[in-house]
Amino acid sequence: MDSSLQTPPLAPKRPLVRTFHGIALADDYAWLKDANWQQVLRDPSLLDPAIRAYLEAENHYAEAVLRPTEALRKILVAEMRGRIKEDDSSVPQPDGPFAYLSRYRDGGQHPLIGRTPRDGGDATTLLDGDALATSSAYFKFGGTRHSPDHRLEAWSADVRGSEYYTVRVRSWQTGEDLGDVLEQTSGGVVWGLDSTFFYYVGVDENHRPLKVYRHRLGSAQRDDVLVYEEPNVGWFARVEESASGRYCVIATGDHDTSENWLIDLSQPDAVPRLVTARETGIRYGVYDRGDELFIHTNDGDAIDYRIATAPIASPERSHWRPLIPHRPGVYIVSVALYAGYLVRLERANALPAIVIRRLADGSEHSIEFDEAAYSLDIIDGYEFNTTWLRFAYSSMTTPAETYDYEMASRQRILRKRQAIPSGHDPAAYVTRRLLATAHDGAEVPVSILHRRDVAPGEMTPLLLYGYGSYGMAMPASFAANRLSLVDRGFVYAIAHIRGGADKGWGWYLDGKREKKTNTFADFEAVARTLIAERYTAAGRIVAHGGSAGGMLMGAIANRAPELFAGIIAEVPFVDVLNTMLDDTLPLTPPEWPEWGNPITDEAAFRYIASYSPYDNVAAQRYPAILAMAGLTDPRVTYWEPAKWIARLRATMTGGGPIVLRTNMGAGHGGAAGRFDRLSEVAIAYAFALQVVKQIPG
């Protein structure tokens, strides 16, 4: 990659020095954070002109550096679009007399929300995402939910990428919106049983979802009743329907602790009732059936979770009775409860399983699968009194399949197989599993995909993807886009590193807070193992991660730059220390359980300072780096990657180029339209091909 003909922007240094715990912390680029960032989230035109000019200069430089990939990017977009069934539709989800679905029209960017008669027939479209998107540069649905009487649909949308959702209510009869307009919400609602009111979560000026309101149809938002306010600004609240639909569950918590409240949906003026009081380190979720609660919890040192029951009349922890015991290494990921069955999604050694328990007699069975590595998801339905379970299956070679499974007879019905219009032969690809040994002896799983006609070796380019935070597992699932790399000779590898829950909740705990650097060490160990096993060689690997995975990218760039030809960091959380020191930012107080609180804890300050990518940029040679940001991102604010890139350019002794591309009209998820998003994927993949010299430039 030759960037010698382009001159990169040089951000001026305006030193800001602050002292914490007697330690001076210097920040030359703090000025890139707009003092009015809250207003910018709502109206990007308010961005400080000097900051805008710098970001636009970076975008011009990125465009120049990436110009040799322009033709390739068009080819990649066409390829990826060719794998999308343009008039695709979800499998209709039955509820009473109807079955609800989303679909796309040919050429459409956004979904159409509609329904059919339960037993089949023509679909009625109520919400046309393409039409709704025409009045704004950005558009994304938040949530849609029909009322219990099927007359109304509550729906929400974000029109700036800042994740402030506006809720409206549309009539199925007239196709028109009612006068109800609720601003600054988290996007979801829970309807009362009589369909005259619903609950929602308001998002405050600092983008924190702390207040739950009850809205009565026909009234103004200012008249909505506050039914719950979370007192801890480090916690987030959400609302969801209980398993049977009888209750609104207020679920509130942070990364370590949770608390739940129940609101009777049959009573328009009901008040929330506490399940059991919060206790630091105890997490639980609740599911109702008759007069009984089922509790999914880590209580009692159940690191990988267990399931208990309790009477709804007295649901306190002292009344919890064991049902499914804790089994170390078998992580109970999630639970689905039906009138006659309890379903749990489990994961052991980075492989998932679905286990079904008949509640009448406690008998259990699992749904079996044959491939060596695969992904499973339970798909939530609307109906409680049913024997049908819906789930999705895929692998790195097998496109997604949606099944209906009759839990009594064990009949499995394929309802949909992901179509690849341009063609896909699973037999043309190979999926493998590998174990990499980390610095402390931990065995890190790796999922590998390549073409069967590719014999990996020292000249083989390899893209290594990682995340490793919040207990989020990286499934070995199908992703059609990545075939554009694999078909060009790349090996694609996923590192199931600590910080995720791929090998259980303990795997997560071993990569957070004071053990965070295990995440980075694991990723480095995976890269070195792939080299040792001759899948690739040093300098032929492109690392890829986003958000907290972008922090991983920044860390490994500092730790082992010699291993990588390039690094792709999407919306990267790289200014960890400064962000965790700013308690006004949306995610800072909720993130302290994940990273530590450097404001009050000197040990946490020193530990975060030891790995925070921005604070550890060194005078060394760096690989080519592409950072991608969103101006209205409330999760990883735009100035984090901007500051990181500025410090890299000012400090590094060679290598690069170092490129920052900021989407000036989007947030954390990038472009919202399904085809617009392909352009951003193409930029990343073309960059990967460019840095391993697969194309000129």
XYZ file of C-alpha atoms in Angstrom:
697
model
C 0.000 0.000 0.000
C 1.603 3.260 -1.143
C 0.387 6.383 0.620
C 3.472 8.432 -0.212
C 1.582 10.693 -2.597
C -0.937 11.681 0.056
C -0.237 13.856 3.051
C -2.122 12.726 6.142
C -3.786 15.331 8.357
C -1.822 16.284 11.446
C -4.013 17.198 14.375
C -2.598 20.078 16.425
C -1.560 19.242 19.961
C -3.365 21.170 22.671
C -2.111 19.536 25.850
C -4.562 18.920 28.672
C -2.936 17.609 31.843
C -5.001 16.288 34.747
C -3.908 14.541 37.905
C -5.508 11.406 39.331
C -4.190 9.568 42.381
C -1.099 11.753 42.183
C -0.438 10.639 38.598
C -0.336 13.210 35.777
C -2.380 12.177 32.738
C -1.567 14.123 29.566
C -3.978 14.264 26.639
C -2.811 16.212 23.588
C -6.008 15.649 21.620
C -8.775 16.137 24.185
C -9.995 19.086 22.098
C -11.486 16.640 19.575
C -14.292 15.943 22.060
C -16.988 18.537 21.386
C -17.954 20.286 24.617
C -21.586 20.026 23.480
C -21.478 16.356 22.516
C -24.984 15.702 23.907
C -26.452 18.225 21.468
C -24.388 16.831 18.587
C -25.990 13.404 19.120
C -29.388 14.981 18.491
C -28.265 17.387 15.764
C -24.925 16.621 14.068
C -24.936 20.055 12.387
C -23.988 21.534 15.779
C -20.536 19.917 15.708
C -17.722 22.406 16.359
C -16.513 23.640 12.917
C -12.841 23.001 13.764
C -13.591 19.398 14.728
C -15.729 18.916 11.628
C -12.943 20.276 9.438
C -10.469 17.820 10.955
C -12.787 14.816 10.550
C -13.509 15.786 6.953
C -9.775 16.148 6.269
C -9.323 12.625 7.620
C -12.108 11.397 5.361
C -10.436 13.014 2.332
C -7.147 11.328 3.236
C -8.910 7.990 3.700
C -10.532 8.404 0.305
C -7.141 9.074 -1.283
C -5.423 6.107 0.380
C -8.284 3.775 -0.494
C -8.684 5.052 -4.059
C -6.751 2.119 -5.581
C -9.467 -0.159 -4.159
C -12.330 1.747 -5.744
C -12.935 -0.689 -8.590
C -12.541 -3.666 -6.262
C -15.026 -2.209 -3.789
C -17.656 -1.998 -6.513
C -17.001 -5.626 -7.394
C -17.236 -6.641 -3.724
C -20.526 -4.795 -3.232
C -21.962 -6.479 -6.329
C -20.788 -9.877 -5.090
C -22.200 -9.414 -1.596
C -25.448 -8.033 -2.937
C -25.670 -11.017 -5.250
C -25.764 -13.262 -2.184
C -28.795 -11.437 -0.758
C -32.297 -12.535 -1.670
C -33.660 -9.080 -2.319
C -37.328 -9.945 -1.791
C -36.553 -11.943 1.336
C -39.104 -12.541 4.091
C -39.035 -13.856 7.635
C -41.019 -16.962 8.539
C -44.399 -15.614 9.747
C -44.723 -15.828 13.536
C -48.238 -16.896 14.620
C -50.240 -15.085 17.279
C -53.982 -15.668 17.551
C -55.717 -15.072 14.207
C -52.629 -13.674 12.475
C -49.011 -14.437 11.716
C -46.630 -11.475 11.806
C -43.624 -11.029 9.540
C -41.068 -8.671 8.075
C -39.963 -8.716 4.470
C -38.048 -6.745 1.852
C -38.969 -5.675 -1.643
C -36.552 -5.966 -4.570
C -34.034 -3.168 -4.184
C -35.401 -2.161 -0.786
C -33.027 -1.031 1.942
C -35.401 -1.300 4.897
C -37.920 -3.905 6.093
C -41.666 -3.912 5.525
C -43.644 -4.908 8.612
C -46.879 -6.806 8.048
C -49.001 -9.866 8.745
C -51.005 -12.610 7.096
C -54.011 -14.635 8.242
C -52.699 -17.368 10.547
C -53.466 -20.180 8.126
C -52.033 -18.378 5.120
C -53.077 -15.780 2.601
C -51.953 -12.445 1.269
C -49.758 -10.271 3.467
C -50.905 -6.849 4.613
C -48.106 -4.304 4.991
C -48.508 -1.748 7.754
C -45.050 -0.167 7.991
C -42.992 0.489 4.871
C -39.426 1.134 6.012
C -38.337 2.358 2.580
C -41.102 4.975 2.496
C -40.472 6.047 6.086
C -36.751 6.440 5.363
C -37.204 8.944 2.533
C -37.507 11.949 4.848
C -34.159 11.479 6.620
C -30.562 10.642 5.733
C -30.550 7.879 8.339
C -33.380 5.552 9.316
C -33.549 2.455 11.467
C -36.506 0.689 13.066
C -36.173 0.287 16.830
C -38.989 -2.101 17.659
C -42.499 -3.015 16.554
C -45.169 -4.700 18.672
C -48.830 -5.312 17.957
C -51.423 -4.754 20.654
C -53.128 -7.755 22.297
C -56.348 -7.014 20.383
C -54.385 -6.876 17.084
C -55.815 -3.442 16.218
C -52.698 -1.349 16.758
C -48.932 -1.517 16.230
C -46.496 0.419 18.375
C -43.361 1.160 16.376
C -40.200 3.189 16.857
C -37.413 4.568 14.710
C -34.081 6.345 15.026
C -33.442 8.982 12.332
C -29.931 10.115 13.339
C -28.014 7.001 14.371
C -27.831 8.278 17.955
C -30.165 5.554 19.308
C -32.804 7.991 20.501
C -35.982 6.278 19.303
C -39.344 7.953 18.727
C -42.366 5.716 19.429
C -45.583 6.046 17.442
C -48.763 3.943 17.224
C -50.352 2.916 13.923
C -53.834 1.537 13.269
C -54.080 -1.731 11.340
C -57.511 -0.652 10.106
C -56.645 2.771 8.707
C -52.899 2.445 8.191
C -52.477 5.844 9.856
C -50.555 6.859 12.948
C -52.453 8.036 15.990
C -51.527 11.310 17.638
C -49.277 9.618 20.206
C -45.613 10.592 19.727
C -43.055 9.682 22.405
C -39.562 11.118 22.016
C -36.227 9.992 23.476
C -37.053 6.374 24.255
C -35.073 3.133 24.080
C -37.459 1.916 21.379
C -39.452 -0.985 22.853
C -42.887 -1.143 24.483
C -44.949 -3.623 26.509
C -48.706 -3.403 25.962
C -51.333 -3.630 28.677
C -53.753 -6.510 28.178
C -56.675 -4.206 27.328
C -54.620 -2.510 24.556
C -55.254 1.006 25.932
C -51.810 1.614 27.455
C -48.210 0.482 27.312
C -44.909 0.785 29.176
C -41.680 2.163 27.738
C -38.245 3.373 28.882
C -37.223 7.016 28.571
C -33.621 7.915 27.758
C -32.181 10.954 29.547
C -29.903 13.771 28.387
C -26.832 11.624 28.992
C -28.377 8.781 26.979
C -29.138 6.615 29.995
C -32.333 4.494 30.124
C -33.279 4.939 33.760
C -37.018 5.728 33.836
C -40.003 3.504 33.012
C -43.233 5.257 32.044
C -46.828 4.184 31.449
C -48.441 5.827 28.452
C -52.201 5.869 27.956
C -53.315 6.125 24.342
C -54.580 9.567 23.420
C -52.610 11.390 26.089
C -49.543 13.612 25.721
C -46.092 12.338 26.636
C -45.823 14.997 29.352
C -48.746 13.294 31.112
C -47.159 9.832 31.139
C -46.873 8.222 34.558
C -43.420 7.472 35.922
C -43.746 3.972 37.382
C -40.078 3.204 38.067
C -36.840 5.183 38.253
C -33.529 3.398 38.608
C -31.589 5.163 41.389
C -28.161 3.943 40.242
C -26.940 5.894 37.195
C -24.577 3.004 36.490
C -27.539 0.707 35.808
C -29.777 0.508 32.749
C -33.463 -0.398 32.781
C -35.461 -2.192 30.101
C -39.010 -3.527 29.804
C -40.055 -6.893 28.377
C -43.072 -9.169 28.346
C -43.032 -12.081 30.725
C -43.122 -15.606 29.306
C -46.911 -15.948 29.687
C -47.627 -12.335 28.743
C -49.293 -11.606 32.097
C -46.628 -9.217 33.333
C -44.364 -6.431 32.233
C -40.913 -7.235 33.567
C -38.716 -4.279 34.484
C -35.219 -5.688 34.236
C -32.511 -3.412 35.553
C -28.846 -3.937 36.262
C -25.230 -3.597 35.180
C -22.643 -6.140 34.065
C -22.384 -7.723 37.517
C -25.756 -7.380 39.247
C -29.436 -7.357 38.333
C -32.889 -6.798 39.782
C -36.377 -7.489 38.415
C -39.833 -6.046 39.048
C -43.230 -7.335 37.841
C -46.196 -5.205 36.754
C -49.575 -6.879 36.313
C -50.669 -6.025 32.754
C -54.342 -6.638 33.539
C -54.429 -3.606 35.830
C -53.971 -0.197 34.155
C -52.784 1.398 37.406
C -50.662 -1.462 38.762
C -47.431 -0.668 40.559
C -44.189 -2.645 40.131
C -43.574 -5.489 42.580
C -40.014 -6.463 43.443
C -38.983 -10.073 42.804
C -35.894 -10.070 45.017
C -33.622 -7.234 46.023
C -30.325 -6.578 44.293
C -27.215 -8.097 45.792
C -23.828 -7.250 44.334
C -22.601 -9.988 42.024
C -25.973 -11.787 41.768
C -27.628 -11.804 38.343
C -31.024 -13.277 37.600
C -33.798 -13.301 35.018
C -37.417 -14.367 35.567
C -40.005 -16.344 33.556
C -43.580 -16.955 34.722
C -45.897 -19.968 34.426
C -49.117 -20.137 36.409
C -48.384 -19.194 40.006
C -44.689 -20.010 39.687
C -41.541 -18.165 38.618
C -38.577 -19.814 36.923
C -35.312 -18.032 37.715
C -32.153 -18.161 35.603
C -29.358 -17.121 37.964
C -25.725 -17.309 39.068
C -26.799 -17.269 42.731
C -25.001 -19.747 44.980
C -21.654 -19.522 43.174
C -23.240 -20.909 40.020
C -20.680 -19.347 37.689
C -22.234 -21.010 34.631
C -25.771 -20.419 35.949
C -28.535 -22.636 37.226
C -32.351 -22.573 37.139
C -34.547 -22.305 40.223
C -38.280 -21.878 40.870
C -40.244 -19.799 43.368
C -43.896 -18.953 44.085
C -44.972 -15.699 42.430
C -46.661 -14.802 45.713
C -43.315 -14.943 47.559
C -40.503 -14.761 44.983
C -37.698 -13.626 47.312
C -34.370 -15.434 47.090
C -35.030 -17.254 50.368
C -37.876 -19.116 48.596
C -35.891 -20.190 45.524
C -35.953 -23.968 44.988
C -33.375 -25.741 42.757
C -34.549 -27.151 39.433
C -31.553 -27.344 37.057
C -28.294 -27.504 39.020
C -25.112 -25.676 38.198
C -22.655 -27.701 36.116
C -19.212 -26.077 35.797
C -18.271 -25.588 32.158
C -21.846 -25.966 30.886
C -23.068 -22.403 30.552
C -26.855 -21.897 30.476
C -26.963 -19.050 27.955
C -30.697 -18.384 27.854
C -34.102 -19.787 28.747
C -37.461 -19.984 26.951
C -40.525 -21.037 28.939
C -43.786 -22.419 27.559
C -46.935 -23.747 29.194
C -45.620 -27.311 29.186
C -41.906 -27.024 28.431
C -38.733 -25.362 29.632
C -36.134 -24.821 26.901
C -32.561 -23.810 27.567
C -29.722 -22.892 25.252
C -26.445 -24.179 26.651
C -22.837 -23.807 25.570
C -19.895 -26.036 26.458
C -16.419 -25.736 24.953
C -17.673 -23.090 22.482
C -20.411 -25.376 21.073
C -24.126 -24.687 21.703
C -26.959 -27.124 22.416
C -30.731 -26.850 22.852
C -32.162 -28.887 25.740
C -35.933 -29.379 26.166
C -37.495 -30.330 29.509
C -41.079 -31.538 29.766
C -42.386 -29.913 32.919
C -45.001 -32.598 33.630
C -42.382 -35.240 34.448
C -38.960 -33.572 34.202
C -37.835 -35.684 31.226
C -35.265 -34.019 28.941
C -33.853 -34.397 25.465
C -31.480 -32.430 23.229
C -31.767 -31.470 19.576
C -28.807 -33.083 17.793
C -26.550 -31.618 15.094
C -23.741 -33.131 13.081
C -21.222 -30.439 12.124
C -18.007 -29.860 14.068
C -18.732 -26.172 14.651
C -22.057 -24.400 14.369
C -24.333 -21.702 15.760
C -27.773 -22.035 17.376
C -30.360 -19.437 18.364
C -33.799 -19.799 19.942
C -36.266 -17.528 18.151
C -38.774 -15.955 20.503
C -42.424 -16.374 19.578
C -45.615 -14.665 20.674
C -47.507 -17.695 21.979
C -47.058 -19.316 25.389
C -49.531 -22.190 25.176
C -47.827 -24.041 22.349
C -45.709 -27.150 21.834
C -43.794 -25.599 18.928
C -40.296 -24.183 19.317
C -38.602 -22.162 16.597
C -34.830 -22.088 16.304
C -32.136 -21.085 13.815
C -29.082 -23.120 12.847
C -26.046 -22.289 10.737
C -22.343 -23.008 10.472
C -19.464 -21.255 8.791
C -20.243 -23.272 5.653
C -24.019 -23.802 6.008
C -26.380 -20.842 5.420
C -28.940 -20.107 8.125
C -31.835 -22.541 8.485
C -35.027 -21.804 10.421
C -36.811 -24.783 11.961
C -40.072 -25.362 13.771
C -39.689 -28.166 16.298
C -42.623 -29.966 17.899
C -41.407 -30.597 21.409
C -43.706 -33.534 22.174
C -43.245 -35.613 18.993
C -39.715 -34.276 18.258
C -40.757 -33.535 14.698
C -38.388 -31.064 13.023
C -39.709 -28.989 10.103
C -37.431 -26.829 7.975
C -39.337 -23.576 7.447
C -36.676 -21.564 5.654
C -33.171 -21.947 4.309
C -31.181 -18.786 3.657
C -31.104 -18.362 -0.090
C -27.849 -17.375 -1.816
C -29.094 -16.247 -5.255
C -25.606 -16.146 -6.777
C -25.024 -19.722 -5.625
C -23.240 -21.426 -2.748
C -21.812 -24.927 -2.440
C -21.081 -25.788 1.215
C -18.918 -28.694 0.049
C -16.516 -26.206 -1.543
C -15.483 -24.987 1.912
C -13.800 -26.490 4.958
C -14.533 -25.645 8.596
C -12.014 -26.654 11.230
C -11.532 -26.230 14.964
C -8.177 -25.516 16.522
C -6.993 -24.973 20.090
C -4.360 -22.346 20.820
C -2.446 -22.506 24.094
C -2.355 -19.146 25.886
C 0.473 -17.785 28.057
C -1.028 -19.361 31.196
C -1.953 -22.703 29.635
C -5.591 -21.868 28.836
C -6.825 -23.499 25.619
C -8.414 -20.952 23.300
C -10.792 -22.335 20.630
C -10.414 -21.095 17.064
C -12.973 -21.574 14.290
C -11.450 -21.690 10.803
C -12.992 -21.396 7.338
C -11.298 -21.675 3.950
C -11.973 -23.024 0.505
C -11.416 -26.731 0.076
C -9.149 -26.050 -2.920
C -6.896 -23.758 -0.851
C -3.952 -25.427 0.889
C -3.028 -22.908 3.606
C 0.647 -22.067 3.919
C 3.078 -19.291 4.714
C 1.891 -17.110 1.829
C -1.808 -17.490 2.665
C -3.490 -14.295 3.846
C -5.647 -14.723 6.943
C -8.283 -12.518 8.556
C -8.461 -13.048 12.318
C -11.613 -11.761 14.008
C -11.994 -11.196 17.734
C -14.162 -9.471 20.331
C -13.704 -10.754 23.894
C -15.852 -8.595 26.182
C -19.141 -8.512 28.104
C -19.545 -12.267 28.030
C -20.565 -12.149 24.358
C -19.721 -15.337 22.488
C -18.653 -15.201 18.858
C -20.681 -17.940 17.145
C -19.300 -20.080 14.351
C -22.213 -18.981 12.177
C -22.682 -18.394 8.466
C -21.887 -14.943 7.088
C -22.247 -14.617 3.344
C -20.147 -11.460 3.130
C -16.962 -13.133 4.331
C -17.029 -15.442 1.294
C -15.718 -12.495 -0.727
C -12.455 -12.831 1.178
C -12.433 -16.620 1.395
C -13.078 -16.996 -2.343
C -9.996 -14.834 -2.945
C -7.788 -17.224 -1.021
C -8.116 -15.924 2.518
C -8.406 -18.124 5.568
C -11.060 -16.666 7.882
C -10.567 -17.381 11.602
C -12.567 -16.485 14.717
C -10.658 -16.361 18.015
C -12.958 -17.404 20.897
C -10.915 -15.479 23.442
C -11.462 -14.809 27.136
C -13.780 -11.950 27.948
C -16.443 -13.702 25.882
C -18.506 -16.596 27.248
C -17.588 -19.066 24.487
C -16.383 -21.583 27.087
C -18.753 -20.549 29.858
C -19.243 -17.597 32.166
C -15.911 -18.326 33.855
C -14.252 -17.739 30.465
C -15.789 -14.264 30.565
C -14.752 -13.577 34.154
C -11.186 -14.555 33.283
C -11.017 -11.721 30.742
C -12.556 -8.745 32.528
C -11.478 -6.039 34.957
C -8.144 -6.985 36.581
C -7.815 -9.907 34.118
C -8.553 -7.906 30.958
C -5.129 -8.381 29.421
C -5.874 -12.119 29.099
C -8.122 -11.097 26.198
C -5.234 -9.518 24.315
C -2.792 -12.295 25.205
C -5.277 -14.918 23.954
C -5.667 -13.158 20.605
C -1.914 -12.924 20.210
C -1.582 -16.615 21.119
C -4.165 -17.526 18.478
C -2.248 -15.548 15.844
C 1.023 -17.248 16.771
C -0.622 -20.687 16.766
C -2.068 -20.103 13.290
C 1.422 -19.172 12.154
C 2.966 -22.223 13.829
C 0.339 -24.490 12.253
C 1.208 -22.974 8.840
C -2.178 -21.492 8.106
C -0.372 -18.201 7.397
C 2.775 -16.292 8.377
C 3.676 -13.187 10.357
C 2.892 -10.136 8.309
C 0.119 -11.966 6.387
C -2.592 -11.593 9.041
C -5.271 -8.892 9.017
C -6.862 -8.431 12.451
C -10.497 -7.296 12.622
C -12.688 -6.208 15.527
C -15.297 -3.620 16.417
C -16.420 -1.666 19.481
C -14.858 -3.461 22.479
C -13.259 -5.654 19.814
C -11.802 -2.413 18.486
C -10.121 -1.944 21.856
C -8.623 -5.395 21.284
C -7.353 -4.157 17.907
C -5.680 -1.156 19.512
C -4.122 -3.300 22.214
C -2.657 -5.911 19.876
C -1.358 -3.133 17.587
C 0.691 -1.921 20.539
C 1.659 -5.397 21.796
C 2.568 -7.321 18.633
C 2.513 -5.094 15.534
C 4.962 -7.382 13.714
C 2.334 -10.130 13.409
C -0.066 -8.124 11.269
C -0.192 -6.794 7.745
C -3.162 -4.668 8.717
C -5.703 -3.955 11.428
C -9.354 -3.042 10.882
C -10.905 -1.357 13.918
C -14.604 -0.513 13.588
C -16.014 2.026 16.091
C -13.054 1.129 18.326
C -13.203 1.663 22.086
C -9.565 2.752 22.322
C -9.570 5.687 24.767
C -10.476 3.457 27.698
C -8.860 5.411 30.517
C -10.189 8.863 29.620
C -13.657 7.463 28.954
C -13.791 5.610 32.257
C -12.690 8.834 34.002
C -15.640 10.798 32.533
C -18.775 9.894 34.468
C -20.976 12.143 32.285
C -20.630 9.868 29.249
C -23.559 7.529 28.492
C -21.822 4.255 29.164
C -19.182 5.147 31.736
C -20.882 4.305 35.077
C -22.428 1.100 33.648
C -19.005 0.100 32.349
C -17.128 0.333 35.646
C -18.026 -3.268 36.614
C -16.479 -4.380 33.318
C -13.239 -2.394 33.430
C -12.965 -0.965 36.955
C -13.539 2.573 38.254
C -10.325 4.577 37.838
C -11.864 7.620 39.527
C -12.053 6.018 42.954
C -9.671 3.077 42.597
C -5.974 3.798 42.041
C -5.253 0.148 41.210
C -7.933 0.238 38.504
C -6.466 3.502 37.181
C -2.995 2.017 36.914
C -4.215 -1.240 35.364
C -6.370 0.450 32.712
C -3.517 2.865 31.990
C -1.262 -0.152 31.384
C -3.312 -1.381 28.408
C -5.589 1.446 27.188
C -4.643 1.578 23.485
C -4.597 5.382 23.229
C -2.357 5.719 26.279
C 0.104 3.064 25.133
C 0.846 4.166 21.583
C 4.605 3.717 21.231
C 7.455 4.957 19.072
C 7.518 1.803 16.954
C 6.531 0.575 13.537
C 2.792 -0.109 13.156
C 0.953 -2.088 10.495
C -1.558 -0.413 8.215
C -4.609 0.554 10.266
C -8.141 1.405 9.158
C -10.361 2.916 11.860
C -14.063 3.428 11.123
C -16.243 5.697 13.282
C -19.771 7.134 13.444
C -20.340 10.787 14.306
C -23.558 10.179 16.261
C -22.377 7.016 18.030
C -23.480 7.183 21.698
C -21.580 4.008 22.627
C -18.085 4.602 21.279
C -17.940 8.345 20.735
C -16.383 9.591 17.502
C -13.475 11.285 19.288
C -12.025 8.008 20.569
C -10.808 6.734 17.179
C -10.033 10.317 16.090
C -7.703 10.857 19.069
C -6.133 7.412 18.632
C -5.312 7.985 14.968
C -3.880 11.426 15.756
C -1.576 10.025 18.446
C -0.495 7.111 16.253
C 0.554 9.452 13.460
C 2.458 11.724 15.829
C 4.278 8.877 17.615
C 4.931 5.920 15.285
C 8.351 5.530 13.673
C 7.227 3.779 10.496
C 4.686 1.555 8.827
C 1.102 2.461 8.152
C -0.696 4.081 6.517
C -3.031 5.024 9.357
C -6.510 5.811 8.090
C -9.629 7.188 9.810
C -13.017 7.128 8.093
C -15.927 8.728 9.962
C -19.505 8.223 8.783
C -20.830 11.746 9.314
C -24.445 10.578 9.238
C -24.511 7.376 11.295
C -23.781 5.932 14.724
C -22.481 2.723 16.276
C -23.882 0.339 13.695
C -22.776 2.311 10.646
C -25.105 2.698 7.698
C -28.637 1.473 8.419
C -29.765 0.350 4.965
C -28.942 -3.275 4.142
C -27.224 -2.335 0.859
C -25.605 0.855 2.153
C -23.975 -1.268 4.845
C -22.354 -3.382 2.128
C -20.316 -0.379 1.024
C -18.749 -0.185 4.486
C -18.031 -3.922 4.539
C -16.445 -3.564 1.097
C -14.153 -0.812 2.376
C -12.932 -3.071 5.183
C -12.464 -6.122 2.969
C -10.792 -4.167 0.163
C -8.411 -2.739 2.751
C -7.608 -6.288 3.904
C -6.911 -7.368 0.328
C -4.851 -4.242 -0.293
C -2.532 -4.646 2.691
C -1.668 -8.260 1.843
C -0.893 -7.150 -1.721
C -3.718 -9.078 -3.310
C -4.468 -6.034 -5.463
C -2.339 -3.151 -6.793
C -1.698 -0.305 -4.368
